[in-house]
PDB file of C-alpha atoms in Angstrom:
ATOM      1  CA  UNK A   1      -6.698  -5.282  54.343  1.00  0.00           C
ATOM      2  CA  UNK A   2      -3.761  -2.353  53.686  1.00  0.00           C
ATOM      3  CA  UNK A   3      -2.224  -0.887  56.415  1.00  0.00           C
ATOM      4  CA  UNK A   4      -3.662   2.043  55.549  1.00  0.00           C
ATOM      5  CA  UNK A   5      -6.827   0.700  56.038  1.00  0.00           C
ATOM      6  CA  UNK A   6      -6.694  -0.702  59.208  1.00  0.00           C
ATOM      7  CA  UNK A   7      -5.133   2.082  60.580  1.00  0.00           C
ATOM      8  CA  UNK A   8      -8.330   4.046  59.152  1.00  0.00           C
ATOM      9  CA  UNK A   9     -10.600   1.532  61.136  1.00  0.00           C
ATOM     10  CA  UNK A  10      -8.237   1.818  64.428  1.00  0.00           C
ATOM     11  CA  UNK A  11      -8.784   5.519  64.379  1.00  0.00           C
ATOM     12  CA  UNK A  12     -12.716   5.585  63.247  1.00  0.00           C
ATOM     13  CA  UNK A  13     -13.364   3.342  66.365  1.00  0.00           C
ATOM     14  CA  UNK A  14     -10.977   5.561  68.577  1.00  0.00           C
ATOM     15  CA  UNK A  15     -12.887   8.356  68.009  1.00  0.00           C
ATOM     16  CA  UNK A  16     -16.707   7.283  67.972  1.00  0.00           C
ATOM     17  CA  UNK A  17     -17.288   7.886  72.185  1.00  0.00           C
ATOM     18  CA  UNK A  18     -20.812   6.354  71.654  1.00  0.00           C
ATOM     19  CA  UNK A  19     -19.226   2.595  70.976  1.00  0.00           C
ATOM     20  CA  UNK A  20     -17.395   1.355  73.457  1.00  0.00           C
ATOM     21  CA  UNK A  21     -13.881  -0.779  72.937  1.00  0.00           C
ATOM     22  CA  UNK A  22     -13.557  -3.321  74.812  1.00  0.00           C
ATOM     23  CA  UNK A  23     -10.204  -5.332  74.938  1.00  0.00           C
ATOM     24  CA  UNK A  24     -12.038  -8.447  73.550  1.00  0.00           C
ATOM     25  CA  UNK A  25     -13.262  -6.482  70.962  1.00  0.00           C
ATOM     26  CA  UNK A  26     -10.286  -5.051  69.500  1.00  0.00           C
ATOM     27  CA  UNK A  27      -8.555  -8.698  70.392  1.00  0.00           C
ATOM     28  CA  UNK A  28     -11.132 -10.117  67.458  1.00  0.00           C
ATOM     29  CA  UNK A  29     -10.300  -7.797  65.078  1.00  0.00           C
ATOM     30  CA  UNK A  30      -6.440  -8.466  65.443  1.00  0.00           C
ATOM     31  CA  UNK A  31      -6.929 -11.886  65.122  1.00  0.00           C
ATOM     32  CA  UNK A  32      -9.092 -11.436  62.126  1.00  0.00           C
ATOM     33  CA  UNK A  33      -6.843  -9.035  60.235  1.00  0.00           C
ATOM     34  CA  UNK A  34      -4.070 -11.878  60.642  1.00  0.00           C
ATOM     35  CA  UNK A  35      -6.385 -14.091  59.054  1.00  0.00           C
ATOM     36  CA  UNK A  36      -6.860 -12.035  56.253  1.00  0.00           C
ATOM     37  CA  UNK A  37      -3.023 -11.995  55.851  1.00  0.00           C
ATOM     38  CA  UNK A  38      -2.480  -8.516  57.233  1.00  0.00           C
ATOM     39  CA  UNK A  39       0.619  -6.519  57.393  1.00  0.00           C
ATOM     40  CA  UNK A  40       3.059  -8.986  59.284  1.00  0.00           C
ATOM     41  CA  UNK A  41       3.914 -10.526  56.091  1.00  0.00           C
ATOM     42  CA  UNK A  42       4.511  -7.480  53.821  1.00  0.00           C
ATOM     43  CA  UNK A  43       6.742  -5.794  55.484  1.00  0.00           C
ATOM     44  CA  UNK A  44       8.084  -7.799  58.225  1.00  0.00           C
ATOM     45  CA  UNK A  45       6.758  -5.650  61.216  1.00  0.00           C
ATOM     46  CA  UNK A  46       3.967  -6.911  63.422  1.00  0.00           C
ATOM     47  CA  UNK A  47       0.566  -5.023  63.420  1.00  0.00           C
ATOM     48  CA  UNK A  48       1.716  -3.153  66.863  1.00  0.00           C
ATOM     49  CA  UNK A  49       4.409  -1.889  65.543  1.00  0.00           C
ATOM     50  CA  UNK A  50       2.895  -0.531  62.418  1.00  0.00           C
ATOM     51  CA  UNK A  51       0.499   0.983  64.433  1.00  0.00           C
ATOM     52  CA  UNK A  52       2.723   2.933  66.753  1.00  0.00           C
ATOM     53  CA  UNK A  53       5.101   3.959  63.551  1.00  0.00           C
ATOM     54  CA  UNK A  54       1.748   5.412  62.126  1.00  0.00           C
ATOM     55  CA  UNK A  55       0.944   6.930  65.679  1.00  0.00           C
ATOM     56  CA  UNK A  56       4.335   8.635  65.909  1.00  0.00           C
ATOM     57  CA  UNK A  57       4.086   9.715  61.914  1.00  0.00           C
ATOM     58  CA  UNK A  58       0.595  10.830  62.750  1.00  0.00           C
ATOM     59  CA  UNK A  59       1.354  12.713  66.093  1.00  0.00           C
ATOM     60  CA  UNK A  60       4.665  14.752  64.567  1.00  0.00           C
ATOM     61  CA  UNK A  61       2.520  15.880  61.243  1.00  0.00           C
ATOM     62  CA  UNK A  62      -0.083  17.044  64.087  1.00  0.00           C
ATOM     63  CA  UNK A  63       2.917  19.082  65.612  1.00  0.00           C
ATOM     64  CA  UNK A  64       3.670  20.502  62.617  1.00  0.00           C
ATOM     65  CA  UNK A  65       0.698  22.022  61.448  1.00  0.00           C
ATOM     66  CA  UNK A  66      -0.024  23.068  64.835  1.00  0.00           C
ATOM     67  CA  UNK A  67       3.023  25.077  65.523  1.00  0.00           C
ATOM     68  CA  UNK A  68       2.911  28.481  64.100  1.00  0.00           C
ATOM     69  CA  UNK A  69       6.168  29.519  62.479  1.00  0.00           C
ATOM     70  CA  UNK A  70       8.143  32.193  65.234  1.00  0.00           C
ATOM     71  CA  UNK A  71       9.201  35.576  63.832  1.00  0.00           C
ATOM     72  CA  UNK A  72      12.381  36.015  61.873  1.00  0.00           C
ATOM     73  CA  UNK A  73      11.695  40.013  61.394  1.00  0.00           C
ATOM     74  CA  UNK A  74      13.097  41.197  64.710  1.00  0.00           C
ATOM     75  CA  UNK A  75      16.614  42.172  63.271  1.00  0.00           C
ATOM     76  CA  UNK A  76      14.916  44.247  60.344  1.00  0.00           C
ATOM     77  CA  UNK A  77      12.722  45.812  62.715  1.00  0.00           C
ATOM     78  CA  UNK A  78      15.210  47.526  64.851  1.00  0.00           C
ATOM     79  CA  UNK A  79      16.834  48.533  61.437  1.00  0.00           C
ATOM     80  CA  UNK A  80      13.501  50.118  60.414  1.00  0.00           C
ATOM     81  CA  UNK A  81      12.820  51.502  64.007  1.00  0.00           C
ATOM     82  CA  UNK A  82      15.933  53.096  63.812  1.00  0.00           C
ATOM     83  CA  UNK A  83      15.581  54.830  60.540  1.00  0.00           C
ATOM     84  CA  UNK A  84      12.253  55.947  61.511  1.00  0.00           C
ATOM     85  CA  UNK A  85      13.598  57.662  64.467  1.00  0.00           C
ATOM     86  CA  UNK A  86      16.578  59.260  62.281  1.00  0.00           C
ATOM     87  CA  UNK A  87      14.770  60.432  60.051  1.00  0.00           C
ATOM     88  CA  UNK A  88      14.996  64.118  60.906  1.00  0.00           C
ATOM     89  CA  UNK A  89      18.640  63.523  61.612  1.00  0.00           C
ATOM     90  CA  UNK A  90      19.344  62.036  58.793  1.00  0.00           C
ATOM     91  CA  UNK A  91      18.281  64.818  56.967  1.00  0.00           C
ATOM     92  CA  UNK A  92      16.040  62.646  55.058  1.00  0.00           C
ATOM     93  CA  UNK A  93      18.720  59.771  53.920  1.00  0.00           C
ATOM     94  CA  UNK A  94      17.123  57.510  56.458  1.00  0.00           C
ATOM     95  CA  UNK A  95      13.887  57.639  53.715  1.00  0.00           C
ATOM     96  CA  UNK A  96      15.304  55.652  51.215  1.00  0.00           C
ATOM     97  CA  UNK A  97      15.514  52.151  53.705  1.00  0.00           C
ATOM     98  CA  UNK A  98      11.808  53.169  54.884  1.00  0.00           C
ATOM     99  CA  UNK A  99      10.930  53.136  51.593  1.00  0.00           C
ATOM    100  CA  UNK A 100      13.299  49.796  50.567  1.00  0.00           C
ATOM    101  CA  UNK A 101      11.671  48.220  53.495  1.00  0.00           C
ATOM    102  CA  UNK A 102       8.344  48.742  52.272  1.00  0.00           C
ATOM    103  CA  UNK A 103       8.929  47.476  49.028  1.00  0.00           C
ATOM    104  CA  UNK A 104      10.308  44.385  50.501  1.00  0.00           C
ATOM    105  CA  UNK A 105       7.333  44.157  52.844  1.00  0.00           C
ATOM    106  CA  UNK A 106       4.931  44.257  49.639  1.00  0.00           C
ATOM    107  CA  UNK A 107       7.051  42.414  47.291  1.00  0.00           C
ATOM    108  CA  UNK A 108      10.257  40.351  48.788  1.00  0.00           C
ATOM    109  CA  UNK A 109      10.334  38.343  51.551  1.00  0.00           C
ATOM    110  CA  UNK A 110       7.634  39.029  53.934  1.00  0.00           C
ATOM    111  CA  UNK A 111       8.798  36.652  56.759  1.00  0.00           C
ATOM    112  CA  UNK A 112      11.865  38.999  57.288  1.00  0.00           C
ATOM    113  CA  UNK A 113      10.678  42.175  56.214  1.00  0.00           C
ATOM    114  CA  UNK A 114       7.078  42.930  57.993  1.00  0.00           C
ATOM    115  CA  UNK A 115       4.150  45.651  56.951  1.00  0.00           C
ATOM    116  CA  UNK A 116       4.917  48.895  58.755  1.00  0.00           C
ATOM    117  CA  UNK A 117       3.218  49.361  61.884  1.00  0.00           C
ATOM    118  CA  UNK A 118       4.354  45.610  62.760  1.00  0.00           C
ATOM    119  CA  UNK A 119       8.170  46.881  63.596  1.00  0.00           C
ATOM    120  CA  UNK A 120       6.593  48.509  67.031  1.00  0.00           C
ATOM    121  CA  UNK A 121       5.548  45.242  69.043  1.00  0.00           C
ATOM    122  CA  UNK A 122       7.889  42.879  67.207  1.00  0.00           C
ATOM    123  CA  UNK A 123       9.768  40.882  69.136  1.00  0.00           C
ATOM    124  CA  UNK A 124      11.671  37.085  68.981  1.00  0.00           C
ATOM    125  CA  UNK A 125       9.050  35.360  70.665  1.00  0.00           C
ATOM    126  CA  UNK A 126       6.253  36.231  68.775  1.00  0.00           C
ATOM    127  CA  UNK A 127       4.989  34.425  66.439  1.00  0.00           C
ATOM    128  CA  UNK A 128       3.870  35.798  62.634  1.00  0.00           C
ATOM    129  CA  UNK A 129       0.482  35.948  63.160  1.00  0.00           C
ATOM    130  CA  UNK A 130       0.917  37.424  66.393  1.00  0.00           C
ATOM    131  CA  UNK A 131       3.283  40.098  65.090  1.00  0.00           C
ATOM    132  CA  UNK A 132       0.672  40.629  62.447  1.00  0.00           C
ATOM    133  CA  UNK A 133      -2.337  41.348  64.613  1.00  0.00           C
ATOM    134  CA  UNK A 134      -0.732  43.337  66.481  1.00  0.00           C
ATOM    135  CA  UNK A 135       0.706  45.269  64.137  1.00  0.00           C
ATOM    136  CA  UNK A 136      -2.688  45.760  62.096  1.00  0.00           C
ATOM    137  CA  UNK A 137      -3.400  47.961  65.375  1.00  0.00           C
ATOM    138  CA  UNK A 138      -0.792  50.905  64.114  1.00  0.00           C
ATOM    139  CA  UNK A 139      -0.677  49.882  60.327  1.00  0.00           C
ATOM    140  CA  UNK A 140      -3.372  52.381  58.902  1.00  0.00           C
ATOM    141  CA  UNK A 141      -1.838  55.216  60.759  1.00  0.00           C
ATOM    142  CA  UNK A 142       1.529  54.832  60.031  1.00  0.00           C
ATOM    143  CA  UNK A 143       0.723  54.079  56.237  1.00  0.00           C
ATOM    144  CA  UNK A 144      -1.069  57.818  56.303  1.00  0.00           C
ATOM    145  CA  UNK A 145       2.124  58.823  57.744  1.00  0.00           C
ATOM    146  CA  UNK A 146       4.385  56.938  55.329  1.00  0.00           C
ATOM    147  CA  UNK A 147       2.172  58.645  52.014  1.00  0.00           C
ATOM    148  CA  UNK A 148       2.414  61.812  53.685  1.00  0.00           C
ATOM    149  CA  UNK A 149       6.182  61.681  53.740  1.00  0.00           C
ATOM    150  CA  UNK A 150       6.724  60.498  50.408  1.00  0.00           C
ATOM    151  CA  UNK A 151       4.544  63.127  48.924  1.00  0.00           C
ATOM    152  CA  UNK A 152       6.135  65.717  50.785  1.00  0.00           C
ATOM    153  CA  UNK A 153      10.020  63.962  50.190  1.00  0.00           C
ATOM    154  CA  UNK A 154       8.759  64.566  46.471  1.00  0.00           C
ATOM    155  CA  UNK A 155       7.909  68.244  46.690  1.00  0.00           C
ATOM    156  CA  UNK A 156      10.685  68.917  48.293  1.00  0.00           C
ATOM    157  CA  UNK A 157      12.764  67.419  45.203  1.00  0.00           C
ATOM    158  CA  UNK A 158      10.832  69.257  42.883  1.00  0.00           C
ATOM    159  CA  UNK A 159      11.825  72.666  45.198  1.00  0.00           C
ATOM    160  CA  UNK A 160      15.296  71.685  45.056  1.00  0.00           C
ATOM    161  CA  UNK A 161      15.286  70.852  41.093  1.00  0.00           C
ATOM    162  CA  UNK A 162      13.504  74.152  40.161  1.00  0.00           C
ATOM    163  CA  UNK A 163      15.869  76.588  41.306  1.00  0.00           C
ATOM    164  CA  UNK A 164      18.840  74.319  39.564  1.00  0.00           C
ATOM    165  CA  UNK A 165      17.312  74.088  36.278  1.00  0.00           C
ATOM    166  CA  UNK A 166      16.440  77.785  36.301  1.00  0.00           C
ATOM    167  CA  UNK A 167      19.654  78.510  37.294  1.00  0.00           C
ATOM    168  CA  UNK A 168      21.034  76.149  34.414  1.00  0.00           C
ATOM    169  CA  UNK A 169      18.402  77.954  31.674  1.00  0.00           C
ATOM    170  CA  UNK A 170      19.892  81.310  32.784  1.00  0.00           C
ATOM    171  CA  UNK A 171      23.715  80.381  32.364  1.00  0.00           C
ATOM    172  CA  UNK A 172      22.879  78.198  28.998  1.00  0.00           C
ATOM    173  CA  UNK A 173      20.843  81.130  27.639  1.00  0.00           C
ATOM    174  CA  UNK A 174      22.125  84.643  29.008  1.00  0.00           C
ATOM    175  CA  UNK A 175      20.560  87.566  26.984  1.00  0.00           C
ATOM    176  CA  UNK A 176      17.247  86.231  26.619  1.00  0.00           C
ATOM    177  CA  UNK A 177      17.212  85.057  30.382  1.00  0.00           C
ATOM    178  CA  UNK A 178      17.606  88.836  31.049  1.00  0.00           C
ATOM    179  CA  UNK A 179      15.745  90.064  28.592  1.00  0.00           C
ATOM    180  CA  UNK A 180      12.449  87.991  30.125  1.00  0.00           C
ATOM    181  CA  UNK A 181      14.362  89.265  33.745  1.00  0.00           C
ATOM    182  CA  UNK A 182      13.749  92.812  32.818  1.00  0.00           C
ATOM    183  CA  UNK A 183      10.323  92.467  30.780  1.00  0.00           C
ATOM    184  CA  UNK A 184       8.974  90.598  34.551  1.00  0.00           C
ATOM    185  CA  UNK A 185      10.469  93.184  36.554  1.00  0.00           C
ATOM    186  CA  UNK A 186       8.798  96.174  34.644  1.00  0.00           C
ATOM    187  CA  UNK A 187       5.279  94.252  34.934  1.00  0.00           C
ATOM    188  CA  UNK A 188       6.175  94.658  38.570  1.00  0.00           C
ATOM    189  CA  UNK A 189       6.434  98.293  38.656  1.00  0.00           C
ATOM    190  CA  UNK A 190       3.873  98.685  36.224  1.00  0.00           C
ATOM    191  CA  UNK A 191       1.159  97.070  38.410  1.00  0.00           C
ATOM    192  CA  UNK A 192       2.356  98.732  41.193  1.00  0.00           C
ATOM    193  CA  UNK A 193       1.827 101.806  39.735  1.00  0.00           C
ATOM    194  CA  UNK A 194      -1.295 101.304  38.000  1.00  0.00           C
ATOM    195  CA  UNK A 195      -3.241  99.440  41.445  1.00  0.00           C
TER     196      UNK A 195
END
């Protein structure tokens, strides 16, 4: 019987409450596994010993899949926190790590970087799925607020670009810029006039 095996059997009859273990019990098994040649002789270790070494294995792969993995985000938080509140002082400049953030969040490395709406409550001690579900609380919101930004940072481009390309068309092509100046003017007067 492998190691394996009888550590299989060890922890079937561990945790079956119905049966009951008594010393005697478990004392016949030993002595039958060492009939069977058991484990002293392939690896040198007595069967206690194996045991335990699985026990310990056993017990620190436990810890590891219980233990949640703690938040790394809290630095990039403050960052983001920080260019959400500047945003107005900024004059807008602030945007572009909002947006860089986001992209990360979506796309990079979401351990550092976290959804928006997760910056708020995020803290060192928290854990990721923690920081998560509590963040899910102000995520819709500030995702309406983040599209209604961007859609607004890009009509504010276009209102900025409009005057500089007309203003570019007008020095590139003079007389027929004031030609079409004039000809819109008259229309003007003309419908004020007719109305």
């Amino acid at each position: 019987m492998s190691t394996d095996e009888q550590l299989l059997a060890a922890q079937n009859t561990k945790n079956q409450p119905d049966q009951e273990n008594s010393s005697s019990d478990r004392a016949g098994a030993l002595r039958e596994q060492q009939r069977e040649g058991g484990g002293q002789e392939e690896t040198g270790q007595s069967l206690r010993s194996q045991v335990m070494a699985a026990r310990k294995d056993q017990a620190s792969e436990d810890a590891k899949k219980n233990e949640e993995r703690k938040s790394i985000s809290f630095r990039h938080s403050q960052i983001l926190k920080q260019n959400i509140f500047n945003l107005v002082t900024s004059f807008g400049l602030s945007y572009f790590y909002i947006v860089y953030h986001w992209f990360q969040s979506k796309l990079g490395n979401k351990r550092k970087y976290v959804k928006l709406g997760s910056e708020w409550m995020d803290s060192p001690a928290l854990t990721e799925k923690q920081r998560d579900e509590i963040g899910s609380n102000f995520a819709p919101w500030e995702n309406c607020c983040f599209f209604s930004v961007s859609i607004g940072c890009l009509v504010a481009i276009f209102l900025v670009i409009l005057p500089l390309a007309l203003i570019g068309y007008y020095l590139s092509h003079p007389a027929e810029a004031a030609w079409e100046g004039l000809k819109s003017v008259w229309e003007i007067i003309k419908s004020i006039f007719t109305s």
